[in-house]
C-alpha cells in the first residue's frame, strides 16, 4: 500500500478552543532541491509543506501558525469575534491545498496576527512565505508587495528584538532586511544592512549567511559603479 505524503492532524483552535482537522506533510516526503537567496526552499517534487503552514479554524475563521502565542491580550478575543468570526462563512481548509487555498490561508493568518498583535518576527515570516507563493505563480506585483510588508516587519522585529527566543538569529534578521530591500530595489538600504552582516563576521559562526551577504554586497557595489560610469 502506497503511503500518502499527507496526513491529517487534529488542531485545537487557540481562539474558540474547538477542534478541527488540518493537513500536514510527512517530513520524509520533503525534498529540497535548492534554496534561494531569501531562504525560499525549492522542492524537488510537487509536495510543498509551505501550503500547510497556516491552520484555519473552520468554526470561527481564526487563522494561525505554530509560531502564534496562546496568549490573548485583554479585549483581543472580542476584536477577533467582531472582525473575523462574525463575518466567517464556514470554509473547509482541511484537504489538500492549491496555491490559491494557501494564499487565502496566509492572508487570513496575517489579518488575524495583526489583530492579535503577534510578534513582528511571526508576521514577517507569514508575509515572506506569502511572497514566495506569489513568486511560484509568477505574480511579481504581489510578490513585491508582500516582500515589502515582510521587510518592514523584520525591521520592527530587529528594533524591538522580538526574534529572541525563536529560531531566527539576529544575523539572519539583518540579512533578510538587506536581501528583501535588494529584491524590492531599495539599494541603499540593502547595502547598509549587508554591511551590518559583514561587520558581524568576527562574532558569528553563521559563515554561510556572511558569505551570502558578501556576494550580494559586492554584486550591488559593482552594479552601482557600472551605472555611475
mmCIF file with all atom_site columns, C-alpha atoms in Angstrom:
data_model
loop_
_atom_site.group_PDB
_atom_site.id
_atom_site.type_symbol
_atom_site.label_atom_id
_atom_site.label_alt_id
_atom_site.label_comp_id
_atom_site.label_asym_id
_atom_site.label_entity_id
_atom_site.label_seq_id
_atom_site.pdbx_PDB_ins_code
_atom_site.Cartn_x
_atom_site.Cartn_y
_atom_site.Cartn_z
_atom_site.occupancy
_atom_site.B_iso_or_equiv
_atom_site.pdbx_formal_charge
_atom_site.auth_seq_id
_atom_site.auth_comp_id
_atom_site.auth_asym_id
_atom_site.auth_atom_id
_atom_site.pdbx_PDB_model_num
ATOM 1   C CA . UNK A 1 1   ? 0.000   0.000  0.000   1.00 0.00 ? 1   UNK A CA 1
ATOM 2   C CA . UNK A 1 2   ? 1.382   3.376  -1.027  1.00 0.00 ? 2   UNK A CA 1
ATOM 3   C CA . UNK A 1 3   ? 1.808   5.893  1.802   1.00 0.00 ? 3   UNK A CA 1
ATOM 4   C CA . UNK A 1 4   ? 0.378   9.351  1.122   1.00 0.00 ? 4   UNK A CA 1
ATOM 5   C CA . UNK A 1 5   ? 2.723   12.328 1.637   1.00 0.00 ? 5   UNK A CA 1
ATOM 6   C CA . UNK A 1 6   ? -0.097  13.934 3.635   1.00 0.00 ? 6   UNK A CA 1
ATOM 7   C CA . UNK A 1 7   ? -1.644  13.160 6.992   1.00 0.00 ? 7   UNK A CA 1
ATOM 8   C CA . UNK A 1 8   ? -4.449  14.751 8.975   1.00 0.00 ? 8   UNK A CA 1
ATOM 9   C CA . UNK A 1 9   ? -3.637  16.469 12.218  1.00 0.00 ? 9   UNK A CA 1
ATOM 10  C CA . UNK A 1 10  ? -6.226  17.462 14.804  1.00 0.00 ? 10  UNK A CA 1
ATOM 11  C CA . UNK A 1 11  ? -5.757  21.077 15.842  1.00 0.00 ? 11  UNK A CA 1
ATOM 12  C CA . UNK A 1 12  ? -7.213  22.935 18.827  1.00 0.00 ? 12  UNK A CA 1
ATOM 13  C CA . UNK A 1 13  ? -8.169  26.471 17.836  1.00 0.00 ? 13  UNK A CA 1
ATOM 14  C CA . UNK A 1 14  ? -6.310  28.835 20.145  1.00 0.00 ? 14  UNK A CA 1
ATOM 15  C CA . UNK A 1 15  ? -9.185  31.331 19.818  1.00 0.00 ? 15  UNK A CA 1
ATOM 16  C CA . UNK A 1 16  ? -12.506 29.438 20.052  1.00 0.00 ? 16  UNK A CA 1
ATOM 17  C CA . UNK A 1 17  ? -10.985 26.243 21.582  1.00 0.00 ? 17  UNK A CA 1
ATOM 18  C CA . UNK A 1 18  ? -12.902 23.969 19.181  1.00 0.00 ? 18  UNK A CA 1
ATOM 19  C CA . UNK A 1 19  ? -11.157 21.150 17.343  1.00 0.00 ? 19  UNK A CA 1
ATOM 20  C CA . UNK A 1 20  ? -10.677 20.962 13.583  1.00 0.00 ? 20  UNK A CA 1
ATOM 21  C CA . UNK A 1 21  ? -8.538  18.989 11.145  1.00 0.00 ? 21  UNK A CA 1
ATOM 22  C CA . UNK A 1 22  ? -5.652  20.273 9.049   1.00 0.00 ? 22  UNK A CA 1
ATOM 23  C CA . UNK A 1 23  ? -3.323  18.559 6.575   1.00 0.00 ? 23  UNK A CA 1
ATOM 24  C CA . UNK A 1 24  ? 0.390   18.263 7.210   1.00 0.00 ? 24  UNK A CA 1
ATOM 25  C CA . UNK A 1 25  ? 3.175   16.811 5.065   1.00 0.00 ? 25  UNK A CA 1
ATOM 26  C CA . UNK A 1 26  ? 5.196   13.796 6.220   1.00 0.00 ? 26  UNK A CA 1
ATOM 27  C CA . UNK A 1 27  ? 8.769   15.004 6.665   1.00 0.00 ? 27  UNK A CA 1
ATOM 28  C CA . UNK A 1 28  ? 10.322  12.119 4.703   1.00 0.00 ? 28  UNK A CA 1
ATOM 29  C CA . UNK A 1 29  ? 8.476   13.368 1.586   1.00 0.00 ? 29  UNK A CA 1
ATOM 30  C CA . UNK A 1 30  ? 10.034  16.846 1.851   1.00 0.00 ? 30  UNK A CA 1
ATOM 31  C CA . UNK A 1 31  ? 12.984  17.070 -0.554  1.00 0.00 ? 31  UNK A CA 1
ATOM 32  C CA . UNK A 1 32  ? 14.630  20.483 -1.002  1.00 0.00 ? 32  UNK A CA 1
ATOM 33  C CA . UNK A 1 33  ? 16.354  20.870 -4.368  1.00 0.00 ? 33  UNK A CA 1
ATOM 34  C CA . UNK A 1 34  ? 17.814  24.318 -3.718  1.00 0.00 ? 34  UNK A CA 1
ATOM 35  C CA . UNK A 1 35  ? 17.343  27.384 -1.530  1.00 0.00 ? 35  UNK A CA 1
ATOM 36  C CA . UNK A 1 36  ? 17.103  30.887 -2.969  1.00 0.00 ? 36  UNK A CA 1
ATOM 37  C CA . UNK A 1 37  ? 18.928  33.907 -1.556  1.00 0.00 ? 37  UNK A CA 1
ATOM 38  C CA . UNK A 1 38  ? 15.962  34.862 0.683   1.00 0.00 ? 38  UNK A CA 1
ATOM 39  C CA . UNK A 1 39  ? 15.789  31.286 2.078   1.00 0.00 ? 39  UNK A CA 1
ATOM 40  C CA . UNK A 1 40  ? 12.915  30.260 -0.216  1.00 0.00 ? 40  UNK A CA 1
ATOM 41  C CA . UNK A 1 41  ? 13.114  26.469 -0.479  1.00 0.00 ? 41  UNK A CA 1
ATOM 42  C CA . UNK A 1 42  ? 12.540  24.960 -3.945  1.00 0.00 ? 42  UNK A CA 1
ATOM 43  C CA . UNK A 1 43  ? 11.181  21.452 -3.577  1.00 0.00 ? 43  UNK A CA 1
ATOM 44  C CA . UNK A 1 44  ? 12.083  18.538 -5.829  1.00 0.00 ? 44  UNK A CA 1
ATOM 45  C CA . UNK A 1 45  ? 8.539   17.247 -6.189  1.00 0.00 ? 45  UNK A CA 1
ATOM 46  C CA . UNK A 1 46  ? 5.016   18.636 -6.030  1.00 0.00 ? 46  UNK A CA 1
ATOM 47  C CA . UNK A 1 47  ? 4.828   18.133 -2.277  1.00 0.00 ? 47  UNK A CA 1
ATOM 48  C CA . UNK A 1 48  ? 5.100   21.626 -0.801  1.00 0.00 ? 48  UNK A CA 1
ATOM 49  C CA . UNK A 1 49  ? 4.824   21.877 3.005   1.00 0.00 ? 49  UNK A CA 1
ATOM 50  C CA . UNK A 1 50  ? 4.594   25.693 2.760   1.00 0.00 ? 50  UNK A CA 1
ATOM 51  C CA . UNK A 1 51  ? 0.975   25.291 1.637   1.00 0.00 ? 51  UNK A CA 1
ATOM 52  C CA . UNK A 1 52  ? 0.005   23.829 5.025   1.00 0.00 ? 52  UNK A CA 1
ATOM 53  C CA . UNK A 1 53  ? 1.766   26.175 7.469   1.00 0.00 ? 53  UNK A CA 1
ATOM 54  C CA . UNK A 1 54  ? -1.363  28.148 8.385   1.00 0.00 ? 54  UNK A CA 1
ATOM 55  C CA . UNK A 1 55  ? -4.199  26.471 10.295  1.00 0.00 ? 55  UNK A CA 1
ATOM 56  C CA . UNK A 1 56  ? -7.656  27.882 9.503   1.00 0.00 ? 56  UNK A CA 1
ATOM 57  C CA . UNK A 1 57  ? -10.328 27.114 12.098  1.00 0.00 ? 57  UNK A CA 1
ATOM 58  C CA . UNK A 1 58  ? -13.447 26.057 10.217  1.00 0.00 ? 58  UNK A CA 1
ATOM 59  C CA . UNK A 1 59  ? -15.638 27.113 13.161  1.00 0.00 ? 59  UNK A CA 1
ATOM 60  C CA . UNK A 1 60  ? -14.564 30.715 13.835  1.00 0.00 ? 60  UNK A CA 1
ATOM 61  C CA . UNK A 1 61  ? -12.207 31.566 10.948  1.00 0.00 ? 61  UNK A CA 1
ATOM 62  C CA . UNK A 1 62  ? -9.270  32.344 13.227  1.00 0.00 ? 62  UNK A CA 1
ATOM 63  C CA . UNK A 1 63  ? -6.090  31.505 11.311  1.00 0.00 ? 63  UNK A CA 1
ATOM 64  C CA . UNK A 1 64  ? -2.713  30.917 12.943  1.00 0.00 ? 64  UNK A CA 1
ATOM 65  C CA . UNK A 1 65  ? 0.571   29.036 12.788  1.00 0.00 ? 65  UNK A CA 1
ATOM 66  C CA . UNK A 1 66  ? 2.568   27.083 15.352  1.00 0.00 ? 66  UNK A CA 1
ATOM 67  C CA . UNK A 1 67  ? 4.512   30.306 15.979  1.00 0.00 ? 67  UNK A CA 1
ATOM 68  C CA . UNK A 1 68  ? 1.473   32.197 17.347  1.00 0.00 ? 68  UNK A CA 1
ATOM 69  C CA . UNK A 1 69  ? 1.441   32.607 21.122  1.00 0.00 ? 69  UNK A CA 1
ATOM 70  C CA . UNK A 1 70  ? -1.530  31.220 23.018  1.00 0.00 ? 70  UNK A CA 1
ATOM 71  C CA . UNK A 1 71  ? -1.814  34.465 24.982  1.00 0.00 ? 71  UNK A CA 1
ATOM 72  C CA . UNK A 1 72  ? -4.532  36.946 24.000  1.00 0.00 ? 72  UNK A CA 1
ATOM 73  C CA . UNK A 1 73  ? -4.290  40.433 25.485  1.00 0.00 ? 73  UNK A CA 1
ATOM 74  C CA . UNK A 1 74  ? -7.496  41.783 27.103  1.00 0.00 ? 74  UNK A CA 1
ATOM 75  C CA . UNK A 1 75  ? -10.100 42.781 24.508  1.00 0.00 ? 75  UNK A CA 1
ATOM 76  C CA . UNK A 1 76  ? -8.395  40.978 21.613  1.00 0.00 ? 76  UNK A CA 1
ATOM 77  C CA . UNK A 1 77  ? -10.738 37.971 21.513  1.00 0.00 ? 77  UNK A CA 1
ATOM 78  C CA . UNK A 1 78  ? -13.695 40.360 21.225  1.00 0.00 ? 78  UNK A CA 1
ATOM 79  C CA . UNK A 1 79  ? -11.958 42.156 18.340  1.00 0.00 ? 79  UNK A CA 1
ATOM 80  C CA . UNK A 1 80  ? -11.405 38.845 16.544  1.00 0.00 ? 80  UNK A CA 1
ATOM 81  C CA . UNK A 1 81  ? -15.065 37.905 17.045  1.00 0.00 ? 81  UNK A CA 1
ATOM 82  C CA . UNK A 1 82  ? -16.133 41.261 15.658  1.00 0.00 ? 82  UNK A CA 1
ATOM 83  C CA . UNK A 1 83  ? -13.723 41.455 12.704  1.00 0.00 ? 83  UNK A CA 1
ATOM 84  C CA . UNK A 1 84  ? -13.299 37.785 11.738  1.00 0.00 ? 84  UNK A CA 1
ATOM 85  C CA . UNK A 1 85  ? -15.757 35.332 13.302  1.00 0.00 ? 85  UNK A CA 1
ATOM 86  C CA . UNK A 1 86  ? -18.937 37.398 12.811  1.00 0.00 ? 86  UNK A CA 1
ATOM 87  C CA . UNK A 1 87  ? -18.233 37.506 9.031   1.00 0.00 ? 87  UNK A CA 1
ATOM 88  C CA . UNK A 1 88  ? -16.999 33.914 8.752   1.00 0.00 ? 88  UNK A CA 1
ATOM 89  C CA . UNK A 1 89  ? -18.757 31.635 6.313   1.00 0.00 ? 89  UNK A CA 1
ATOM 90  C CA . UNK A 1 90  ? -17.735 28.063 7.078   1.00 0.00 ? 90  UNK A CA 1
ATOM 91  C CA . UNK A 1 91  ? -14.900 27.180 4.753   1.00 0.00 ? 91  UNK A CA 1
ATOM 92  C CA . UNK A 1 92  ? -13.027 23.916 4.993   1.00 0.00 ? 92  UNK A CA 1
ATOM 93  C CA . UNK A 1 93  ? -9.253  24.087 4.506   1.00 0.00 ? 93  UNK A CA 1
ATOM 94  C CA . UNK A 1 94  ? -8.661  20.554 5.814   1.00 0.00 ? 94  UNK A CA 1
ATOM 95  C CA . UNK A 1 95  ? -7.891  18.780 2.500   1.00 0.00 ? 95  UNK A CA 1
ATOM 96  C CA . UNK A 1 96  ? -5.033  19.070 0.042   1.00 0.00 ? 96  UNK A CA 1
ATOM 97  C CA . UNK A 1 97  ? -4.445  22.731 -0.798  1.00 0.00 ? 97  UNK A CA 1
ATOM 98  C CA . UNK A 1 98  ? -3.855  24.538 -4.043  1.00 0.00 ? 98  UNK A CA 1
ATOM 99  C CA . UNK A 1 99  ? -1.622  27.647 -4.133  1.00 0.00 ? 99  UNK A CA 1
ATOM 100 C CA . UNK A 1 100 ? -4.832  29.679 -4.185  1.00 0.00 ? 100 UNK A CA 1
ATOM 101 C CA . UNK A 1 101 ? -6.105  27.969 -0.986  1.00 0.00 ? 101 UNK A CA 1
ATOM 102 C CA . UNK A 1 102 ? -2.740  28.526 0.680   1.00 0.00 ? 102 UNK A CA 1
ATOM 103 C CA . UNK A 1 103 ? -2.666  32.222 -0.268  1.00 0.00 ? 103 UNK A CA 1
ATOM 104 C CA . UNK A 1 104 ? -6.115  32.649 1.274   1.00 0.00 ? 104 UNK A CA 1
ATOM 105 C CA . UNK A 1 105 ? -4.921  30.919 4.446   1.00 0.00 ? 105 UNK A CA 1
ATOM 106 C CA . UNK A 1 106 ? -1.762  33.051 4.676   1.00 0.00 ? 106 UNK A CA 1
ATOM 107 C CA . UNK A 1 107 ? -3.657  36.296 4.170   1.00 0.00 ? 107 UNK A CA 1
ATOM 108 C CA . UNK A 1 108 ? -6.166  35.276 6.849   1.00 0.00 ? 108 UNK A CA 1
ATOM 109 C CA . UNK A 1 109 ? -3.217  34.435 9.093   1.00 0.00 ? 109 UNK A CA 1
ATOM 110 C CA . UNK A 1 110 ? -1.723  37.881 8.531   1.00 0.00 ? 110 UNK A CA 1
ATOM 111 C CA . UNK A 1 111 ? -5.023  39.623 9.284   1.00 0.00 ? 111 UNK A CA 1
ATOM 112 C CA . UNK A 1 112 ? -5.522  37.555 12.452  1.00 0.00 ? 112 UNK A CA 1
ATOM 113 C CA . UNK A 1 113 ? -1.885  38.025 13.505  1.00 0.00 ? 113 UNK A CA 1
ATOM 114 C CA . UNK A 1 114 ? -2.181  41.786 13.101  1.00 0.00 ? 114 UNK A CA 1
ATOM 115 C CA . UNK A 1 115 ? -5.400  41.982 15.130  1.00 0.00 ? 115 UNK A CA 1
ATOM 116 C CA . UNK A 1 116 ? -3.879  39.738 17.803  1.00 0.00 ? 116 UNK A CA 1
ATOM 117 C CA . UNK A 1 117 ? -0.671  41.843 17.817  1.00 0.00 ? 117 UNK A CA 1
ATOM 118 C CA . UNK A 1 118 ? 1.569   38.848 17.240  1.00 0.00 ? 118 UNK A CA 1
ATOM 119 C CA . UNK A 1 119 ? 5.333   39.340 17.293  1.00 0.00 ? 119 UNK A CA 1
ATOM 120 C CA . UNK A 1 120 ? 6.826   41.185 14.321  1.00 0.00 ? 120 UNK A CA 1
ATOM 121 C CA . UNK A 1 121 ? 9.046   38.168 13.624  1.00 0.00 ? 121 UNK A CA 1
ATOM 122 C CA . UNK A 1 122 ? 5.960   35.960 13.220  1.00 0.00 ? 122 UNK A CA 1
ATOM 123 C CA . UNK A 1 123 ? 4.196   38.422 10.905  1.00 0.00 ? 123 UNK A CA 1
ATOM 124 C CA . UNK A 1 124 ? 7.405   38.875 8.885   1.00 0.00 ? 124 UNK A CA 1
ATOM 125 C CA . UNK A 1 125 ? 7.610   35.119 8.316   1.00 0.00 ? 125 UNK A CA 1
ATOM 126 C CA . UNK A 1 126 ? 3.976   34.929 7.222   1.00 0.00 ? 126 UNK A CA 1
ATOM 127 C CA . UNK A 1 127 ? 4.386   37.794 4.758   1.00 0.00 ? 127 UNK A CA 1
ATOM 128 C CA . UNK A 1 128 ? 7.619   36.333 3.368   1.00 0.00 ? 128 UNK A CA 1
ATOM 129 C CA . UNK A 1 129 ? 6.007   32.945 2.720   1.00 0.00 ? 129 UNK A CA 1
ATOM 130 C CA . UNK A 1 130 ? 3.091   34.721 1.038   1.00 0.00 ? 130 UNK A CA 1
ATOM 131 C CA . UNK A 1 131 ? 5.626   36.448 -1.249  1.00 0.00 ? 131 UNK A CA 1
ATOM 132 C CA . UNK A 1 132 ? 7.217   33.071 -2.046  1.00 0.00 ? 132 UNK A CA 1
ATOM 133 C CA . UNK A 1 133 ? 3.856   31.624 -3.064  1.00 0.00 ? 133 UNK A CA 1
ATOM 134 C CA . UNK A 1 134 ? 3.229   34.588 -5.374  1.00 0.00 ? 134 UNK A CA 1
ATOM 135 C CA . UNK A 1 135 ? 6.739   34.080 -6.819  1.00 0.00 ? 135 UNK A CA 1
ATOM 136 C CA . UNK A 1 136 ? 5.908   30.468 -7.590  1.00 0.00 ? 136 UNK A CA 1
ATOM 137 C CA . UNK A 1 137 ? 2.978   31.571 -9.792  1.00 0.00 ? 137 UNK A CA 1
ATOM 138 C CA . UNK A 1 138 ? 4.867   34.474 -11.366 1.00 0.00 ? 138 UNK A CA 1
ATOM 139 C CA . UNK A 1 139 ? 2.838   37.323 -9.819  1.00 0.00 ? 139 UNK A CA 1
ATOM 140 C CA . UNK A 1 140 ? 5.664   39.852 -9.420  1.00 0.00 ? 140 UNK A CA 1
ATOM 141 C CA . UNK A 1 141 ? 3.493   42.730 -8.253  1.00 0.00 ? 141 UNK A CA 1
ATOM 142 C CA . UNK A 1 142 ? 2.011   40.812 -5.297  1.00 0.00 ? 142 UNK A CA 1
ATOM 143 C CA . UNK A 1 143 ? 5.357   39.158 -4.574  1.00 0.00 ? 143 UNK A CA 1
ATOM 144 C CA . UNK A 1 144 ? 6.963   42.596 -4.234  1.00 0.00 ? 144 UNK A CA 1
ATOM 145 C CA . UNK A 1 145 ? 4.066   43.881 -2.095  1.00 0.00 ? 145 UNK A CA 1
ATOM 146 C CA . UNK A 1 146 ? 4.446   41.062 0.442   1.00 0.00 ? 146 UNK A CA 1
ATOM 147 C CA . UNK A 1 147 ? 8.266   41.230 0.416   1.00 0.00 ? 147 UNK A CA 1
ATOM 148 C CA . UNK A 1 148 ? 7.934   44.876 1.415   1.00 0.00 ? 148 UNK A CA 1
ATOM 149 C CA . UNK A 1 149 ? 5.489   44.029 4.238   1.00 0.00 ? 149 UNK A CA 1
ATOM 150 C CA . UNK A 1 150 ? 7.875   41.291 5.382   1.00 0.00 ? 150 UNK A CA 1
ATOM 151 C CA . UNK A 1 151 ? 10.943  43.557 5.240   1.00 0.00 ? 151 UNK A CA 1
ATOM 152 C CA . UNK A 1 152 ? 9.194   46.249 7.318   1.00 0.00 ? 152 UNK A CA 1
ATOM 153 C CA . UNK A 1 153 ? 8.167   43.655 9.927   1.00 0.00 ? 153 UNK A CA 1
ATOM 154 C CA . UNK A 1 154 ? 11.753  42.355 10.087  1.00 0.00 ? 154 UNK A CA 1
ATOM 155 C CA . UNK A 1 155 ? 12.963  45.935 10.692  1.00 0.00 ? 155 UNK A CA 1
ATOM 156 C CA . UNK A 1 156 ? 10.446  46.275 13.554  1.00 0.00 ? 156 UNK A CA 1
ATOM 157 C CA . UNK A 1 157 ? 11.492  42.876 14.915  1.00 0.00 ? 157 UNK A CA 1
ATOM 158 C CA . UNK A 1 158 ? 15.158  43.896 14.793  1.00 0.00 ? 158 UNK A CA 1
ATOM 159 C CA . UNK A 1 159 ? 14.474  47.158 16.625  1.00 0.00 ? 159 UNK A CA 1
ATOM 160 C CA . UNK A 1 160 ? 12.429  45.590 19.461  1.00 0.00 ? 160 UNK A CA 1
ATOM 161 C CA . UNK A 1 161 ? 14.411  42.297 19.397  1.00 0.00 ? 161 UNK A CA 1
ATOM 162 C CA . UNK A 1 162 ? 11.287  40.131 19.440  1.00 0.00 ? 162 UNK A CA 1
ATOM 163 C CA . UNK A 1 163 ? 13.134  37.471 17.408  1.00 0.00 ? 163 UNK A CA 1
ATOM 164 C CA . UNK A 1 164 ? 14.947  36.449 20.608  1.00 0.00 ? 164 UNK A CA 1
ATOM 165 C CA . UNK A 1 165 ? 13.832  33.039 21.800  1.00 0.00 ? 165 UNK A CA 1
ATOM 166 C CA . UNK A 1 166 ? 12.784  31.996 18.275  1.00 0.00 ? 166 UNK A CA 1
ATOM 167 C CA . UNK A 1 167 ? 14.706  30.012 15.645  1.00 0.00 ? 167 UNK A CA 1
ATOM 168 C CA . UNK A 1 168 ? 15.684  33.300 13.968  1.00 0.00 ? 168 UNK A CA 1
ATOM 169 C CA . UNK A 1 169 ? 19.052  34.778 14.897  1.00 0.00 ? 169 UNK A CA 1
ATOM 170 C CA . UNK A 1 170 ? 19.981  38.461 14.850  1.00 0.00 ? 170 UNK A CA 1
ATOM 171 C CA . UNK A 1 171 ? 22.275  38.000 11.836  1.00 0.00 ? 171 UNK A CA 1
ATOM 172 C CA . UNK A 1 172 ? 19.530  36.221 9.847   1.00 0.00 ? 172 UNK A CA 1
ATOM 173 C CA . UNK A 1 173 ? 17.066  39.016 10.570  1.00 0.00 ? 173 UNK A CA 1
ATOM 174 C CA . UNK A 1 174 ? 19.571  41.659 9.411   1.00 0.00 ? 174 UNK A CA 1
ATOM 175 C CA . UNK A 1 175 ? 20.448  39.593 6.331   1.00 0.00 ? 175 UNK A CA 1
ATOM 176 C CA . UNK A 1 176 ? 16.761  39.265 5.375   1.00 0.00 ? 176 UNK A CA 1
ATOM 177 C CA . UNK A 1 177 ? 16.198  43.018 5.797   1.00 0.00 ? 177 UNK A CA 1
ATOM 178 C CA . UNK A 1 178 ? 19.093  43.531 3.367   1.00 0.00 ? 178 UNK A CA 1
ATOM 179 C CA . UNK A 1 179 ? 18.085  40.846 0.874   1.00 0.00 ? 179 UNK A CA 1
ATOM 180 C CA . UNK A 1 180 ? 14.413  41.852 0.758   1.00 0.00 ? 180 UNK A CA 1
ATOM 181 C CA . UNK A 1 181 ? 15.444  45.511 0.362   1.00 0.00 ? 181 UNK A CA 1
ATOM 182 C CA . UNK A 1 182 ? 17.630  44.438 -2.568  1.00 0.00 ? 182 UNK A CA 1
ATOM 183 C CA . UNK A 1 183 ? 14.775  42.494 -4.149  1.00 0.00 ? 183 UNK A CA 1
ATOM 184 C CA . UNK A 1 184 ? 12.413  45.466 -3.926  1.00 0.00 ? 184 UNK A CA 1
ATOM 185 C CA . UNK A 1 185 ? 15.101  47.775 -5.363  1.00 0.00 ? 185 UNK A CA 1
ATOM 186 C CA . UNK A 1 186 ? 15.819  49.770 -2.212  1.00 0.00 ? 186 UNK A CA 1
ATOM 187 C CA . UNK A 1 187 ? 19.525  49.586 -2.895  1.00 0.00 ? 187 UNK A CA 1
ATOM 188 C CA . UNK A 1 188 ? 20.959  51.964 -0.272  1.00 0.00 ? 188 UNK A CA 1
ATOM 189 C CA . UNK A 1 189 ? 19.039  50.239 2.488   1.00 0.00 ? 189 UNK A CA 1
ATOM 190 C CA . UNK A 1 190 ? 20.208  46.847 1.173   1.00 0.00 ? 190 UNK A CA 1
ATOM 191 C CA . UNK A 1 191 ? 23.869  47.875 1.109   1.00 0.00 ? 191 UNK A CA 1
ATOM 192 C CA . UNK A 1 192 ? 23.604  49.342 4.614   1.00 0.00 ? 192 UNK A CA 1
ATOM 193 C CA . UNK A 1 193 ? 22.188  46.131 6.098   1.00 0.00 ? 193 UNK A CA 1
ATOM 194 C CA . UNK A 1 194 ? 24.510  43.814 4.133   1.00 0.00 ? 194 UNK A CA 1
ATOM 195 C CA . UNK A 1 195 ? 27.383  45.850 5.595   1.00 0.00 ? 195 UNK A CA 1
ATOM 196 C CA . UNK A 1 196 ? 25.989  45.253 9.100   1.00 0.00 ? 196 UNK A CA 1
ATOM 197 C CA . UNK A 1 197 ? 26.023  41.483 8.450   1.00 0.00 ? 197 UNK A CA 1
ATOM 198 C CA . UNK A 1 198 ? 29.622  41.603 7.214   1.00 0.00 ? 198 UNK A CA 1
ATOM 199 C CA . UNK A 1 199 ? 30.655  43.631 10.286  1.00 0.00 ? 199 UNK A CA 1
ATOM 200 C CA . UNK A 1 200 ? 29.361  40.793 12.483  1.00 0.00 ? 200 UNK A CA 1
ATOM 201 C CA . UNK A 1 201 ? 31.620  38.134 10.975  1.00 0.00 ? 201 UNK A CA 1
ATOM 202 C CA . UNK A 1 202 ? 34.104  38.066 13.867  1.00 0.00 ? 202 UNK A CA 1
ATOM 203 C CA . UNK A 1 203 ? 31.425  37.202 16.397  1.00 0.00 ? 203 UNK A CA 1
ATOM 204 C CA . UNK A 1 204 ? 29.223  34.905 14.343  1.00 0.00 ? 204 UNK A CA 1
ATOM 205 C CA . UNK A 1 205 ? 29.535  31.264 13.390  1.00 0.00 ? 205 UNK A CA 1
ATOM 206 C CA . UNK A 1 206 ? 26.898  31.592 10.644  1.00 0.00 ? 206 UNK A CA 1
ATOM 207 C CA . UNK A 1 207 ? 29.521  31.534 7.904   1.00 0.00 ? 207 UNK A CA 1
ATOM 208 C CA . UNK A 1 208 ? 27.097  30.787 5.066   1.00 0.00 ? 208 UNK A CA 1
ATOM 209 C CA . UNK A 1 209 ? 24.996  33.888 5.819   1.00 0.00 ? 209 UNK A CA 1
ATOM 210 C CA . UNK A 1 210 ? 28.106  36.086 5.898   1.00 0.00 ? 210 UNK A CA 1
ATOM 211 C CA . UNK A 1 211 ? 29.300  34.649 2.570   1.00 0.00 ? 211 UNK A CA 1
ATOM 212 C CA . UNK A 1 212 ? 25.870  35.288 1.005   1.00 0.00 ? 212 UNK A CA 1
ATOM 213 C CA . UNK A 1 213 ? 25.892  38.881 2.323   1.00 0.00 ? 213 UNK A CA 1
ATOM 214 C CA . UNK A 1 214 ? 29.409  39.467 0.906   1.00 0.00 ? 214 UNK A CA 1
ATOM 215 C CA . UNK A 1 215 ? 28.362  38.140 -2.506  1.00 0.00 ? 215 UNK A CA 1
ATOM 216 C CA . UNK A 1 216 ? 25.239  40.325 -2.687  1.00 0.00 ? 216 UNK A CA 1
ATOM 217 C CA . UNK A 1 217 ? 27.086  43.380 -1.321  1.00 0.00 ? 217 UNK A CA 1
ATOM 218 C CA . UNK A 1 218 ? 29.880  43.023 -3.891  1.00 0.00 ? 218 UNK A CA 1
ATOM 219 C CA . UNK A 1 219 ? 27.406  42.489 -6.718  1.00 0.00 ? 219 UNK A CA 1
ATOM 220 C CA . UNK A 1 220 ? 25.494  45.631 -5.732  1.00 0.00 ? 220 UNK A CA 1
ATOM 221 C CA . UNK A 1 221 ? 28.687  47.691 -5.438  1.00 0.00 ? 221 UNK A CA 1
ATOM 222 C CA . UNK A 1 222 ? 29.740  46.535 -8.929  1.00 0.00 ? 222 UNK A CA 1
ATOM 223 C CA . UNK A 1 223 ? 26.318  47.387 -10.368 1.00 0.00 ? 223 UNK A CA 1
ATOM 224 C CA . UNK A 1 224 ? 26.431  50.805 -8.707  1.00 0.00 ? 224 UNK A CA 1
ATOM 225 C CA . UNK A 1 225 ? 29.874  51.535 -10.172 1.00 0.00 ? 225 UNK A CA 1
ATOM 226 C CA . UNK A 1 226 ? 28.719  50.466 -13.637 1.00 0.00 ? 226 UNK A CA 1
ATOM 227 C CA . UNK A 1 227 ? 25.710  52.815 -13.510 1.00 0.00 ? 227 UNK A CA 1
ATOM 228 C CA . UNK A 1 228 ? 27.901  55.690 -12.310 1.00 0.00 ? 228 UNK A CA 1
ATOM 229 C CA . UNK A 1 229 ? 30.447  55.311 -15.144 1.00 0.00 ? 229 UNK A CA 1
#
